[in-house]
mmCIF file of C-alpha atoms and ligand atoms in Angstrom:
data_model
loop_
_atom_site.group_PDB
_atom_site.id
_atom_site.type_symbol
_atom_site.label_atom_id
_atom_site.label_comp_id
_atom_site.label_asym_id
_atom_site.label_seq_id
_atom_site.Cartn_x
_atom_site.Cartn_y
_atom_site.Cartn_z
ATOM 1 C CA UNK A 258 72.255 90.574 83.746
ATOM 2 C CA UNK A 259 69.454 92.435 85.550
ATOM 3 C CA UNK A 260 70.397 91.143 88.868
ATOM 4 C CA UNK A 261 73.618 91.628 88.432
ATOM 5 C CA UNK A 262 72.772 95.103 87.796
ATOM 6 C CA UNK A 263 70.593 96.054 90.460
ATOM 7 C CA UNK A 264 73.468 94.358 92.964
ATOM 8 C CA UNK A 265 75.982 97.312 91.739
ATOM 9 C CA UNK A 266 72.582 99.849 92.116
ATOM 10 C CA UNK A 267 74.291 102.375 94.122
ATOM 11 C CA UNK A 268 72.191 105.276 92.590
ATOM 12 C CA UNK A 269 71.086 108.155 95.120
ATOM 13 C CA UNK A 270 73.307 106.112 98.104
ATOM 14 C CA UNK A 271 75.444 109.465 100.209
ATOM 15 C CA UNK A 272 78.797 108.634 99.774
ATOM 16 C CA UNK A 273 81.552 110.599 101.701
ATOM 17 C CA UNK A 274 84.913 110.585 101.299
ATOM 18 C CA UNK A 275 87.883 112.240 103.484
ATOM 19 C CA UNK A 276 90.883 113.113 101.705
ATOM 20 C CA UNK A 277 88.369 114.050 98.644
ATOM 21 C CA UNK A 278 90.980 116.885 97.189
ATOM 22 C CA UNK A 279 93.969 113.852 96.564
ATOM 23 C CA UNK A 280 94.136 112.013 93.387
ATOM 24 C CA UNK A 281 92.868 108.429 94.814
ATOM 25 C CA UNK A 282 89.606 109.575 96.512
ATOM 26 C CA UNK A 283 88.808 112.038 93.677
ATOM 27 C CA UNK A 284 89.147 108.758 91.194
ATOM 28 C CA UNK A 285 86.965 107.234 93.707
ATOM 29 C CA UNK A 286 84.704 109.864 93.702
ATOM 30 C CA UNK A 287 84.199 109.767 90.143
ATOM 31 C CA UNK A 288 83.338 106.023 90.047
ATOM 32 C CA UNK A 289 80.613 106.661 92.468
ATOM 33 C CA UNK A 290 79.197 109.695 90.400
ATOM 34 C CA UNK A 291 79.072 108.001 87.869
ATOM 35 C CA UNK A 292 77.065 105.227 89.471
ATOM 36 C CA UNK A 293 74.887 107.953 90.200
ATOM 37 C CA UNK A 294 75.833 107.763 94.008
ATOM 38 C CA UNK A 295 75.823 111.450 95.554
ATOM 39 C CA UNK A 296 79.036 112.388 97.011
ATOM 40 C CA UNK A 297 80.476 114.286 99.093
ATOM 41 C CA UNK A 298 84.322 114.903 99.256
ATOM 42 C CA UNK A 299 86.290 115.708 102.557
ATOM 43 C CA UNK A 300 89.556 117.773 102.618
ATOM 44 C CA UNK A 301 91.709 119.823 104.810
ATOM 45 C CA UNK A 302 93.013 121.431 101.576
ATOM 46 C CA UNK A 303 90.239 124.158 100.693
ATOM 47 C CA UNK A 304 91.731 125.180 97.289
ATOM 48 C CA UNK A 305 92.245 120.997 95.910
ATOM 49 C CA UNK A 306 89.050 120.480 97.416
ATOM 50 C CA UNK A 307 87.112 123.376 95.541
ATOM 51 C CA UNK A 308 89.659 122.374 92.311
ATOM 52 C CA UNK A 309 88.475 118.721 92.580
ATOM 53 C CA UNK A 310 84.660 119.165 93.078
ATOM 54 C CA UNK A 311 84.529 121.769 90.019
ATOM 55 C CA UNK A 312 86.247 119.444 88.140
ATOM 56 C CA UNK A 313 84.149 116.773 88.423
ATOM 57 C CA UNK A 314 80.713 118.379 88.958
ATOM 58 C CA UNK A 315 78.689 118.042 86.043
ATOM 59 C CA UNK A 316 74.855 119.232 85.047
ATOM 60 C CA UNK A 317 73.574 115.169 85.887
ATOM 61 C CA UNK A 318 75.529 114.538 88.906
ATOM 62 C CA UNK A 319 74.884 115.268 93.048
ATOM 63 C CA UNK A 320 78.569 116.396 94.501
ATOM 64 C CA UNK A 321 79.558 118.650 97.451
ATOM 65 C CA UNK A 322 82.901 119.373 99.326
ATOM 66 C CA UNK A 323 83.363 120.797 102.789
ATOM 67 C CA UNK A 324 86.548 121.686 104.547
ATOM 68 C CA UNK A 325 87.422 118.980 106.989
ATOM 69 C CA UNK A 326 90.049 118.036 109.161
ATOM 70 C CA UNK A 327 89.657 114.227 110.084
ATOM 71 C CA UNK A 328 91.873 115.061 112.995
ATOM 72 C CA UNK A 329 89.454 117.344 114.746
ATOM 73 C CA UNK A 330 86.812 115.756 116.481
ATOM 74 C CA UNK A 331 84.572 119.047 116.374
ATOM 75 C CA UNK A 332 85.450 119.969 113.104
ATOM 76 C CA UNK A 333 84.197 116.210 111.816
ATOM 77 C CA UNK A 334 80.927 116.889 114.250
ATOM 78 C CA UNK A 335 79.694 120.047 112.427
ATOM 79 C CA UNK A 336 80.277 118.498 109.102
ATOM 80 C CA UNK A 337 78.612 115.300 110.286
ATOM 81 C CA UNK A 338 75.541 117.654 110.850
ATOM 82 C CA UNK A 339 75.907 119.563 107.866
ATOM 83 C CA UNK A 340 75.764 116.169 106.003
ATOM 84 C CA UNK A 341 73.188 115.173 107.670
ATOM 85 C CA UNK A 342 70.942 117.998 107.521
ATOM 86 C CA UNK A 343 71.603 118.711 103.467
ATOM 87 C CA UNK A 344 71.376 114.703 102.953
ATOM 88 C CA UNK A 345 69.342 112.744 105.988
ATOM 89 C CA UNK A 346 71.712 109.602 106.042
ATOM 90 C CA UNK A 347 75.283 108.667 105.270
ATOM 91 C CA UNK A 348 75.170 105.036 102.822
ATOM 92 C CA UNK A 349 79.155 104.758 101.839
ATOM 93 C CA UNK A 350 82.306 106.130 103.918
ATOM 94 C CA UNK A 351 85.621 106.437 102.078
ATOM 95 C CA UNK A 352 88.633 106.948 104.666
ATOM 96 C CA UNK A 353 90.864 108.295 101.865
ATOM 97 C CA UNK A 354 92.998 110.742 104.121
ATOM 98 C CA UNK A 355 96.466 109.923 104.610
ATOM 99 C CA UNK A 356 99.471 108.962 103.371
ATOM 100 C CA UNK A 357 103.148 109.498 104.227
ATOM 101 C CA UNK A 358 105.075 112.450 105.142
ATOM 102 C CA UNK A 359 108.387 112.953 103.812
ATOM 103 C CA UNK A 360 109.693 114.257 107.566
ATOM 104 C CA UNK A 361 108.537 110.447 108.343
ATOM 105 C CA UNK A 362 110.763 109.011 105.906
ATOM 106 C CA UNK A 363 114.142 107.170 106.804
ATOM 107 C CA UNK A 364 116.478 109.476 104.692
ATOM 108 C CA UNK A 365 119.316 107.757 101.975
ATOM 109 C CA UNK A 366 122.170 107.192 104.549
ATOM 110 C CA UNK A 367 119.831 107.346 107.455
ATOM 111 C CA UNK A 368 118.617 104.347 110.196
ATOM 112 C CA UNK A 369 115.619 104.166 112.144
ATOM 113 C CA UNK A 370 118.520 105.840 115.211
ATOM 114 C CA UNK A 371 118.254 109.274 113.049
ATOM 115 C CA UNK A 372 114.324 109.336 113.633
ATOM 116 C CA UNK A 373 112.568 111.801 115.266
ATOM 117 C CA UNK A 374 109.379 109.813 117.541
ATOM 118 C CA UNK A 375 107.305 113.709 116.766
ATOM 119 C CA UNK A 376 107.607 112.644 112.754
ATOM 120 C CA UNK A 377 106.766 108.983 113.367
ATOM 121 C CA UNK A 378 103.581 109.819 115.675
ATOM 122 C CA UNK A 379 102.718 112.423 113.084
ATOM 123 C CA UNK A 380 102.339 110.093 110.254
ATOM 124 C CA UNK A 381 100.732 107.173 112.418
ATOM 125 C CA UNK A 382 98.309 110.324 113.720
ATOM 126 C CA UNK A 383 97.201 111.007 110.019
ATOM 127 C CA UNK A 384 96.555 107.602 108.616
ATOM 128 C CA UNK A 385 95.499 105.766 111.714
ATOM 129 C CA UNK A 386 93.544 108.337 114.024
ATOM 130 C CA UNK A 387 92.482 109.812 110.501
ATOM 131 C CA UNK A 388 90.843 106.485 109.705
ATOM 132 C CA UNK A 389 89.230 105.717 113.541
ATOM 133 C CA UNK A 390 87.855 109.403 114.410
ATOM 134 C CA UNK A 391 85.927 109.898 111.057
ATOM 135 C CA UNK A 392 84.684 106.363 111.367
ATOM 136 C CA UNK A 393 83.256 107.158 114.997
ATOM 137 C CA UNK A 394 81.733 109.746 113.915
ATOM 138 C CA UNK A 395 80.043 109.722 110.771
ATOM 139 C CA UNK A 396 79.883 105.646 111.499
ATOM 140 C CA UNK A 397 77.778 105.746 114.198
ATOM 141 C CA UNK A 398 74.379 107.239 112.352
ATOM 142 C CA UNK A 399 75.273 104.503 109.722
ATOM 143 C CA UNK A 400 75.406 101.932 112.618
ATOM 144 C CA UNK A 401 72.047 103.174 114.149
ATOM 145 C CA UNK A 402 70.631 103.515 110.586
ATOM 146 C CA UNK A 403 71.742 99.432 110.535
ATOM 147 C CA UNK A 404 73.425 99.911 107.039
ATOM 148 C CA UNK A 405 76.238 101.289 105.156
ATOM 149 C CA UNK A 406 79.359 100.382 103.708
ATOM 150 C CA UNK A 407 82.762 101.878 105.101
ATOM 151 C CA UNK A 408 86.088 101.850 102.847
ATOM 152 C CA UNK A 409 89.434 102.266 104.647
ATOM 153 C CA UNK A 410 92.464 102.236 102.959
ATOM 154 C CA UNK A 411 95.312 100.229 103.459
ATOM 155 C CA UNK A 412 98.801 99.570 101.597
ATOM 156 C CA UNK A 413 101.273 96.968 100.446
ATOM 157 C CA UNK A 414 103.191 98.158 103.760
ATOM 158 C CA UNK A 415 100.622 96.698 106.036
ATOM 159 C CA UNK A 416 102.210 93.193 105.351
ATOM 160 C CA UNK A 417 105.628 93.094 104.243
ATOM 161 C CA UNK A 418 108.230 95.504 105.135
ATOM 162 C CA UNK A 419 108.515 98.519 102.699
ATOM 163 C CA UNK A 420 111.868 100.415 103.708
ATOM 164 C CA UNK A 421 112.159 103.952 104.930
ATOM 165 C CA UNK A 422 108.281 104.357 105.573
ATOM 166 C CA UNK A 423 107.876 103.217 109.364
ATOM 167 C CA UNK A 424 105.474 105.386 110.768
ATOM 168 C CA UNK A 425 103.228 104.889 107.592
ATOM 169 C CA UNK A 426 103.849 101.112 107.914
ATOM 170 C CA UNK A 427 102.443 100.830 111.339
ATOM 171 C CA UNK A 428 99.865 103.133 110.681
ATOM 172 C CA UNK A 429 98.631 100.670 107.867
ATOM 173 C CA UNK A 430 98.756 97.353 109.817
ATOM 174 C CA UNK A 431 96.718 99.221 112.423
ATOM 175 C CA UNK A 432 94.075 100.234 109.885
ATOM 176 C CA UNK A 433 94.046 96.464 108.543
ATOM 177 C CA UNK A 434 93.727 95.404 112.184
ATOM 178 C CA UNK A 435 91.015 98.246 113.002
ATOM 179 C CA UNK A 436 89.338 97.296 109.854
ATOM 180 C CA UNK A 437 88.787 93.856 110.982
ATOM 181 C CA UNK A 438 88.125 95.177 114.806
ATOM 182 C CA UNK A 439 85.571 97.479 113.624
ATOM 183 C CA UNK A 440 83.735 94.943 110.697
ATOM 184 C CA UNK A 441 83.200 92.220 113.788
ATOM 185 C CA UNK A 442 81.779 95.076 116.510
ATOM 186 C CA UNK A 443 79.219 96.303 113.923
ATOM 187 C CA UNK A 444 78.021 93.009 112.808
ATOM 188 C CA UNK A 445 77.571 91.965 116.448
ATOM 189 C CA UNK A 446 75.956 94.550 117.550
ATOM 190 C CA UNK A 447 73.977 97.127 114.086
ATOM 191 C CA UNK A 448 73.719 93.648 112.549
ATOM 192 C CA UNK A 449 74.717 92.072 108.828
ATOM 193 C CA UNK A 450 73.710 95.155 106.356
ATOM 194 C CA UNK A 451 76.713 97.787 108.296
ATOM 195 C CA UNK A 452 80.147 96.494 106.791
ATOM 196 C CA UNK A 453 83.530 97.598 107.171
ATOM 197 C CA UNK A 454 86.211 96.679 104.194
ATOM 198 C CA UNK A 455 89.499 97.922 103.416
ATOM 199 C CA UNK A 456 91.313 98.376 99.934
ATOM 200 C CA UNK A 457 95.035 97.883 99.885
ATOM 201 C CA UNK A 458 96.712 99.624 96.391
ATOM 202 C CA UNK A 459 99.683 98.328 95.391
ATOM 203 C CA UNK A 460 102.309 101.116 93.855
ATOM 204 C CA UNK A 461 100.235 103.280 91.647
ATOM 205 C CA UNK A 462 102.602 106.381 91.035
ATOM 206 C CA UNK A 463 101.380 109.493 92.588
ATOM 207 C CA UNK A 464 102.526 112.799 94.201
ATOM 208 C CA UNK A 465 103.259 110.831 97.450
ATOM 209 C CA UNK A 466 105.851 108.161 95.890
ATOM 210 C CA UNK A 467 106.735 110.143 92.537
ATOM 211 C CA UNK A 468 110.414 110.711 93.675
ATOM 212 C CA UNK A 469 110.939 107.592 95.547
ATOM 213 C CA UNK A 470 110.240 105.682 92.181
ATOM 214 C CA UNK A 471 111.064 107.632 89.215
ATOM 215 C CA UNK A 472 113.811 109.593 88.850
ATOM 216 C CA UNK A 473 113.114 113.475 87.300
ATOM 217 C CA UNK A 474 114.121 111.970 83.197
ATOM 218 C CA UNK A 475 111.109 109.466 84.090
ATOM 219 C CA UNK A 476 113.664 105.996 84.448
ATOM 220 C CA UNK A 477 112.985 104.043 87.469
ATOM 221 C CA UNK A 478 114.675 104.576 90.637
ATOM 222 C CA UNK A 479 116.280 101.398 92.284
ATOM 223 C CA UNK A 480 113.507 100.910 94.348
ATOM 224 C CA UNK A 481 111.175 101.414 91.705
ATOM 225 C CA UNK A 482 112.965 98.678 90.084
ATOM 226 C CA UNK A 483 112.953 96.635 92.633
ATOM 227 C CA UNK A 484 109.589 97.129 92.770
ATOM 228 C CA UNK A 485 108.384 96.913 89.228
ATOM 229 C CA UNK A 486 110.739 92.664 89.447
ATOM 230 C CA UNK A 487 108.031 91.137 92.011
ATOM 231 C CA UNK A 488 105.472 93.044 90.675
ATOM 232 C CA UNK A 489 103.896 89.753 88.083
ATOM 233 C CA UNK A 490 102.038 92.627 86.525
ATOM 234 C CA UNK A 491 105.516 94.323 85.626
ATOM 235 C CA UNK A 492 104.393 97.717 85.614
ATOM 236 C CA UNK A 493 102.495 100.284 88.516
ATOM 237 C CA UNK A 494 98.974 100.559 88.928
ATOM 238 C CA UNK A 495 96.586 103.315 87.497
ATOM 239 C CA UNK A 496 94.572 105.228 89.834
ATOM 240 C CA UNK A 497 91.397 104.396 88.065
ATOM 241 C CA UNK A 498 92.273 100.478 88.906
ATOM 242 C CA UNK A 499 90.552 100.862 92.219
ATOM 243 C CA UNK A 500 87.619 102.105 91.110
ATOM 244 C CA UNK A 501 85.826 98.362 90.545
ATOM 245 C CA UNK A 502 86.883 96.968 93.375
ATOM 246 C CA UNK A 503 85.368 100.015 95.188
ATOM 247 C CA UNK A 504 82.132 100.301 93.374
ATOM 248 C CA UNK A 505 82.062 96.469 94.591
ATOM 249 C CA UNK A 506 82.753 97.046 98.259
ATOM 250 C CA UNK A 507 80.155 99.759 98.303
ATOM 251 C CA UNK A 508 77.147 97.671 96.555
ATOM 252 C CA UNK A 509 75.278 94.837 97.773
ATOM 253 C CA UNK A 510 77.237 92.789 95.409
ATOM 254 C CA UNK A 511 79.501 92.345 97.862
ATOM 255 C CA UNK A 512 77.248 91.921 100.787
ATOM 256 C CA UNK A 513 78.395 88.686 102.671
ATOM 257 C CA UNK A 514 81.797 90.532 102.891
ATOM 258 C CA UNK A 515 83.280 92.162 105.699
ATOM 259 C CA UNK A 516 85.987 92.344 107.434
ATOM 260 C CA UNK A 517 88.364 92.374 104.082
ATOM 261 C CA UNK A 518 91.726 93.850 103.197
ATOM 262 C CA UNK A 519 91.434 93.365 99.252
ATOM 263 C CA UNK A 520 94.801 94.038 97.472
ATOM 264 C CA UNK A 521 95.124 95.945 94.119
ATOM 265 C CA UNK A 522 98.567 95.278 93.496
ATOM 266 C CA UNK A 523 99.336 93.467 90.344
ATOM 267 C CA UNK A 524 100.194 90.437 92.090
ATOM 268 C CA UNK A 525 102.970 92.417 94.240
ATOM 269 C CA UNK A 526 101.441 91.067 97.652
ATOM 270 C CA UNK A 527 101.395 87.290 96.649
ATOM 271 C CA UNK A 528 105.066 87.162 94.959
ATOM 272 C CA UNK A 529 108.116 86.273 96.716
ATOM 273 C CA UNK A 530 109.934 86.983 93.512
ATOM 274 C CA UNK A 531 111.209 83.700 93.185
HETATM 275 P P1 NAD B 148 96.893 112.472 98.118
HETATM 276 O O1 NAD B 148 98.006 113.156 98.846
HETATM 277 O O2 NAD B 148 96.692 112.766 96.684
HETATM 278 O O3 NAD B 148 95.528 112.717 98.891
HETATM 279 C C1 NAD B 148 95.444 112.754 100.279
HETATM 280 C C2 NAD B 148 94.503 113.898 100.640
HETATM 281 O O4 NAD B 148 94.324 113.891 102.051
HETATM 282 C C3 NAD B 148 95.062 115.289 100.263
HETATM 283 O O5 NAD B 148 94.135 115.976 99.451
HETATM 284 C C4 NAD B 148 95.246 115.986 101.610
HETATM 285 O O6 NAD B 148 95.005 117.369 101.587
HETATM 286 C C5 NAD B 148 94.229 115.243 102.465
HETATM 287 N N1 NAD B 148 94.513 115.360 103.888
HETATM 288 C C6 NAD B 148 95.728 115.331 104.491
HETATM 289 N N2 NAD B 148 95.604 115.535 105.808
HETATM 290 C C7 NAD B 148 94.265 115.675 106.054
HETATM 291 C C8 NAD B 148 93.495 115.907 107.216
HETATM 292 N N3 NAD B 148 94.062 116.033 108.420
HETATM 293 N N4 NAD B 148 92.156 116.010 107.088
HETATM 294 C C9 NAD B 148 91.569 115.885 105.878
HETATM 295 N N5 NAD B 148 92.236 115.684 104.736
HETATM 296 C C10 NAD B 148 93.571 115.575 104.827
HETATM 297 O O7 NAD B 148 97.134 110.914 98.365
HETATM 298 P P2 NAD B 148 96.563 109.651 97.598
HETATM 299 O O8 NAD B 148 97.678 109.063 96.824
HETATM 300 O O9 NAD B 148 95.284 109.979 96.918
HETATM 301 O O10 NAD B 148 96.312 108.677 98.841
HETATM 302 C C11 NAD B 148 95.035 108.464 99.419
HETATM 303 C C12 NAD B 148 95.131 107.288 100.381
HETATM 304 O O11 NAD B 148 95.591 106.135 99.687
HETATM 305 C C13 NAD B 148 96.125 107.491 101.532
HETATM 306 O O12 NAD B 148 95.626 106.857 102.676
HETATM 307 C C14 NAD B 148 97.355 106.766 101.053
HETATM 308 O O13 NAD B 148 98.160 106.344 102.121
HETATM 309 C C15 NAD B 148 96.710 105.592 100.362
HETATM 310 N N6 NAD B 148 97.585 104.900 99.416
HETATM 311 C C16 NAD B 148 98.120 105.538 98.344
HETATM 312 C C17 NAD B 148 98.927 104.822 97.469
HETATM 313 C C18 NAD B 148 99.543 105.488 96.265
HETATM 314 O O14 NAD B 148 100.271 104.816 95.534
HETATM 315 N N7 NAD B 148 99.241 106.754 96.009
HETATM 316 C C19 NAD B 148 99.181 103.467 97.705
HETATM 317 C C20 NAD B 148 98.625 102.860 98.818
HETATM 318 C C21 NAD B 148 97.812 103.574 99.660
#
């Protein structure tokens, strides 16, 4: 039991995560406090940012948020610095910025013909670039430091084809891919304690999907139907089901893994529905 303890020990580890304001990094972020990790949360969003760390500062635990864009190579150096100087080392990156946009989405009645390529480079921009740039940057201390554990996040759309949501799609494979890219190059060359995982949720209903799978009385959309019948779990996930799986990832209890795309899914990603 004590070993198995001190292989979760995350306690004083610097943990940063983008996107910190949304409702999956701020579950995140609360898994980590209370491992007694110190955090700092990311966001382009000043007012969800300030909402989210006041909601979950408390008198025992370390957190911080700083306005970020993770598209703005400068902006992401100056906070880099700031980090550094108020902490002295980055242990844990989150890449929790992203998502998709609904100017990216196929319409009802639409094809891919009605796209506009500005909407579909958009939403690749955000979730892909948004994963690479912060990773350059606040990775590359962590690489010279020779350790640290760095979180992307993926989606059920990475793999199988999830209509209406191109650009987010192939945004997603690219992160898996990058995720992979990125885990080898590190271990080569920073060596075997610098790792480089990626978490892929299955349908957990949020802001982003709310009205593509629930209708406004609360019953399931088609899709979310269609959905919820290969889903072996039979319902949609709960934010807080990521948590373990990331308090894993960013422990040494997972420390022969890298490279990784670990599904939270409910089984969605291994059923053919047959
Ligand atoms: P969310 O919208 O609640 O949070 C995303 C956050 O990113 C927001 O606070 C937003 O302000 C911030 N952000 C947007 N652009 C930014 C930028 N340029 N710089 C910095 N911050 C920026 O979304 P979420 O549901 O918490 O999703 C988080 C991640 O999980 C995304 O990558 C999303 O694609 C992924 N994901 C979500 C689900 C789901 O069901 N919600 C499923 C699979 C994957």
């Amino acid at each position: 039991m004590k070993v198995l303890k001190s292989l979760f020990d995350i306690k004083s580890r610097v943990a940063v995560l983008s996107g910190g304001g949304g409702i999956l990094a701020g579950e995140m972020a609360k898994g980590l406090l209370d491992s007694g990790a110190r955090v700092v949360l990311l966001d382009i969003n000043e007012d969800n940012l300030k909402k989210k760390v006041k909601s979950l500062k408390t008198n025992d635990n370390d957190i911080t948020g700083y306005k970020c864009d993770v598209l703005d190579e400068n902006n992401l150096k100056a906070v880099n610095d700031k980090i550094l100087t108020k902490f002295g080392k980055i242990d844990i990156l989150v890449n929790a910025a992203g998502g998709n946009m609904t100017s990216a989405t196929i319409g009802l009645g639409q094809t891919i013909f009605d796209m506009k390529i500005e909407n579909f480079r958009k939403v690749t921009d955000l979730n892909l670039i948004g994963t690479v740039l912060p990773t350059l940057i606040f990775g590359e201390d962590m690489a010279k430091q020779k350790s640290g554990s760095i979180i992307n996040i993926s989606s059920m759309a990475s793999t199988s084809v999830i209509t209406r949501v191109v650009g987010y799609s192939a945004a997603k494979a690219a992160i898996d891919n990058f995720t992979k890219w990125m885990a080898v190059e590190l271990a080569q060359k920073f060596g075997d304690k610098i790792r480089v995982n990626a978490i892929a949720p299955g349908f957990l209903i949020t802001e982003q999907n709310r009205s593509l799978l629930t209708n406004e009385d609360g019953s399931l959309t088609d899709r979310g139907t269609t959905i919820l019948k290969i889903t072996p779990f039979k319902r949609f996930g709960e934010p807080d089901e990521l948590v373990g799986t990331v308090l894993w990832l960013a422990s040494d209890a997972s420390k022969f893994v890298t490279g990784a795309v670990i599904p939270i899914d409910g089984g969605f990603s291994i059923f053919s529905g047959v």
